[in-house]
Amino acid sequence: MRIYLIGFMGAGKSYWGPLLAQQAGVRFYDLDREIEESQGMDIEEIFSKNGEESFRVIEKELLHILTESHLEFVMACGGGTPCFLNNIEYMKRSGKVVWINPSAEVLADRLRTEREQRPLLQNIANEELLTYIQKKIADRRLYYEQADVRIDEENIDLAALLKSIAHV
Ligand code: S3P
């Protein structure tokens, strides 16, 4: 089975993804890392050289390539992946989508110290970060809510998660 982890930046997709893949006995892919490898540039460079629109096209392309070449995996998607170019519909057709959804306050705390590699956050002042996250999540909720499974807790029970994925 293909499992796609979605959720806002800092939600823990890249942290929980490898652990979930290990538990499921399948490979793990981090979509951002795959994009960087394919372009020979980091995400920040792709944004600054080519712009977000071009990043979204590459992101979709890699999502399709990885999906079509593997029947089973856990993939940590980027925070924006489900929100562009019909990617959420594609992921739902191809596998199960899991939304990791910590509170905006938890995300802001994490992202305050983890934003160098995240072009969308670079010009946001610390005191504006929480409001920015709240607004952006409100814009993206429409997509995130289409996930098959949603997890709000911070400590994920991987075995229970796998069971619930199998039942949706
Ligand atoms: C983005 C999230 C990032 C990365 C890019 C854009 C977004 O991934 O894909 O900076 O639009 O939310 P992470 O969620 O892994 O930080």
Coordinates of C-alpha atoms and ligand atoms in Angstrom, one line a residue:
M1 CA 0.0 0.0 0.0
R2 CA 1.1 3.6 -0.7
I3 CA 0.8 5.9 2.3
Y4 CA 1.2 9.7 1.9
L5 CA 1.8 11.8 4.9
I6 CA 0.5 15.3 4.5
G7 CA 0.3 18.3 6.9
F8 CA 1.7 21.8 7.5
M9 CA 5.5 22.4 7.6
G10 CA 6.8 21.2 10.9
A11 CA 4.0 18.7 11.4
G12 CA 6.5 15.8 11.8
K13 CA 6.0 14.1 8.4
S14 CA 9.7 13.6 7.9
Y15 CA 10.1 12.4 11.5
W16 CA 7.3 9.9 11.6
G17 CA 7.6 8.8 8.0
P18 CA 10.7 6.6 8.3
L19 CA 9.3 5.1 11.6
L20 CA 6.0 4.3 10.0
A21 CA 7.7 2.8 6.9
Q22 CA 9.8 0.6 9.2
Q23 CA 6.8 -0.5 11.1
A24 CA 5.0 -1.3 7.8
G25 CA 8.0 -2.9 6.2
V26 CA 8.0 -0.7 3.2
R27 CA 10.4 2.0 1.8
F28 CA 10.3 5.6 2.8
Y29 CA 10.5 8.6 0.5
D30 CA 10.8 12.2 1.4
L31 CA 9.3 14.1 -1.5
D32 CA 11.3 17.3 -0.8
R33 CA 14.6 15.4 -0.7
E34 CA 13.7 13.6 -4.0
I35 CA 13.0 17.0 -5.6
E36 CA 16.3 18.3 -4.4
E37 CA 18.2 15.3 -5.7
S38 CA 16.5 15.4 -9.1
Q39 CA 17.2 19.1 -9.5
G40 CA 20.7 19.2 -8.0
M41 CA 19.5 22.2 -5.9
D42 CA 18.0 22.6 -2.5
I43 CA 14.3 23.7 -2.1
E44 CA 15.3 27.2 -1.2
E45 CA 17.5 27.5 -4.4
I46 CA 14.7 26.2 -6.6
F47 CA 12.3 28.7 -5.1
S48 CA 14.7 31.6 -5.5
K49 CA 15.9 30.7 -9.0
N50 CA 12.7 29.5 -10.6
G51 CA 9.9 30.6 -8.4
E52 CA 7.1 28.7 -6.6
E53 CA 5.1 27.9 -9.7
S54 CA 8.0 26.0 -11.2
F55 CA 8.6 24.2 -7.9
R56 CA 5.0 23.0 -7.9
V57 CA 5.3 21.6 -11.4
I58 CA 8.5 19.6 -10.4
E59 CA 6.8 18.5 -7.1
K60 CA 3.8 17.1 -9.1
E61 CA 6.2 15.4 -11.5
L62 CA 8.2 13.7 -8.8
L63 CA 5.0 12.7 -7.0
H64 CA 3.8 10.9 -10.1
I65 CA 7.2 9.3 -10.9
L66 CA 7.6 7.9 -7.4
T67 CA 4.0 6.7 -7.3
E68 CA 4.0 5.1 -10.7
S69 CA 7.3 3.3 -10.0
H70 CA 6.4 1.8 -6.6
L71 CA 3.4 -0.1 -5.3
E72 CA 4.3 0.3 -1.6
F73 CA 5.9 3.1 0.3
V74 CA 5.4 5.7 3.0
M75 CA 6.0 9.2 1.5
A76 CA 6.5 12.4 3.5
C77 CA 5.0 15.1 1.2
G78 CA 5.8 18.8 1.4
G79 CA 3.4 21.0 3.3
G80 CA 1.9 22.4 0.1
T81 CA 1.9 19.2 -2.0
P82 CA -1.8 18.3 -1.5
C83 CA -2.9 21.9 -2.2
F84 CA -1.7 22.3 -5.8
L85 CA -2.4 20.8 -9.3
N86 CA -5.0 18.2 -8.1
N87 CA -2.3 16.3 -6.2
I88 CA -4.7 15.4 -3.4
E89 CA -7.1 13.7 -5.8
Y90 CA -4.2 11.8 -7.3
M91 CA -2.8 10.7 -3.9
K92 CA -6.3 9.5 -2.8
R93 CA -6.7 7.5 -6.0
S94 CA -3.2 5.9 -5.6
G95 CA -3.1 5.2 -1.9
K96 CA -4.1 6.3 1.6
V97 CA -3.5 9.9 2.8
V98 CA -2.7 10.6 6.4
W99 CA -2.9 14.2 7.7
I100 CA -0.7 14.9 10.7
N101 CA -2.3 17.9 12.3
P102 CA -0.6 19.4 15.4
S103 CA -1.9 22.8 16.7
A104 CA -0.7 26.0 15.1
E105 CA 1.0 26.9 18.5
V106 CA 3.0 23.7 18.4
L107 CA 3.9 24.3 14.8
A108 CA 5.0 27.9 15.5
D109 CA 7.2 26.7 18.3
R110 CA 9.0 24.2 16.1
L111 CA 9.2 26.4 13.0
R112 CA 10.7 29.3 14.9
T113 CA 14.0 27.4 15.0
E114 CA 13.6 25.4 11.8
R115 CA 13.0 27.8 9.0
E116 CA 16.3 28.3 7.1
Q117 CA 15.3 25.6 4.6
R118 CA 11.7 26.8 4.2
P119 CA 11.5 29.7 1.7
L120 CA 7.8 30.5 2.5
L121 CA 8.8 31.3 6.1
Q122 CA 11.9 33.3 5.6
N123 CA 10.4 36.8 5.5
I124 CA 8.0 36.2 8.4
A125 CA 9.0 37.8 11.7
N126 CA 8.9 35.7 14.8
E127 CA 6.0 37.6 16.3
E128 CA 4.0 37.1 13.0
L129 CA 4.7 33.4 12.7
L130 CA 1.7 32.1 14.6
T131 CA -0.7 34.3 12.7
Y132 CA 0.9 33.4 9.4
I133 CA 0.6 29.7 10.2
Q134 CA -3.1 30.0 11.3
K135 CA -4.0 31.9 8.2
K136 CA -2.1 29.5 5.9
I137 CA -3.7 26.4 7.6
A138 CA -7.1 28.0 7.2
D139 CA -6.4 28.4 3.4
R140 CA -5.1 24.8 3.1
R141 CA -7.6 23.1 5.3
L142 CA -9.9 22.4 2.4
Y143 CA -7.2 20.1 1.0
Y144 CA -5.8 18.6 4.2
E145 CA -9.3 17.7 5.3
Q146 CA -9.6 15.3 2.3
A147 CA -7.1 12.9 3.9
D148 CA -8.4 9.4 4.7
V149 CA -7.0 9.6 8.3
R150 CA -6.3 12.5 10.5
I151 CA -4.0 12.5 13.6
D152 CA -4.1 15.4 16.1
E153 CA -1.9 13.9 18.8
E154 CA 1.8 14.6 18.9
N155 CA 2.9 11.1 19.9
I156 CA 1.7 8.8 17.2
D157 CA 1.0 5.2 18.0
L158 CA 2.3 3.7 14.8
A159 CA 0.8 0.2 15.1
A160 CA -2.7 1.8 15.8
L161 CA -2.2 4.1 12.9
L162 CA -1.4 1.3 10.5
K163 CA -4.5 -0.6 11.6
S164 CA -6.7 2.5 11.1
I165 CA -5.2 3.0 7.6
A166 CA -6.0 -0.5 6.7
H167 CA -9.6 0.0 7.6
V168 CA -10.3 3.2 5.6
Ligands
S3P1 C1 6.2 23.9 1.6 C2 6.7 23.0 2.5 C3 8.0 22.4 2.4 C4 8.6 22.5 1.0 C5 8.5 23.9 0.5 C6 7.0 24.4 0.4 C7 4.8 24.4 1.7 O1 8.0 21.1 2.9 O2 7.9 21.6 0.2 O3 9.3 24.7 1.2 O4 4.3 25.0 0.7 O5 4.2 24.3 2.8 P1 7.9 20.7 4.5 O6 6.5 20.6 4.8 O7 8.5 19.3 4.5 O8 8.7 21.7 5.2

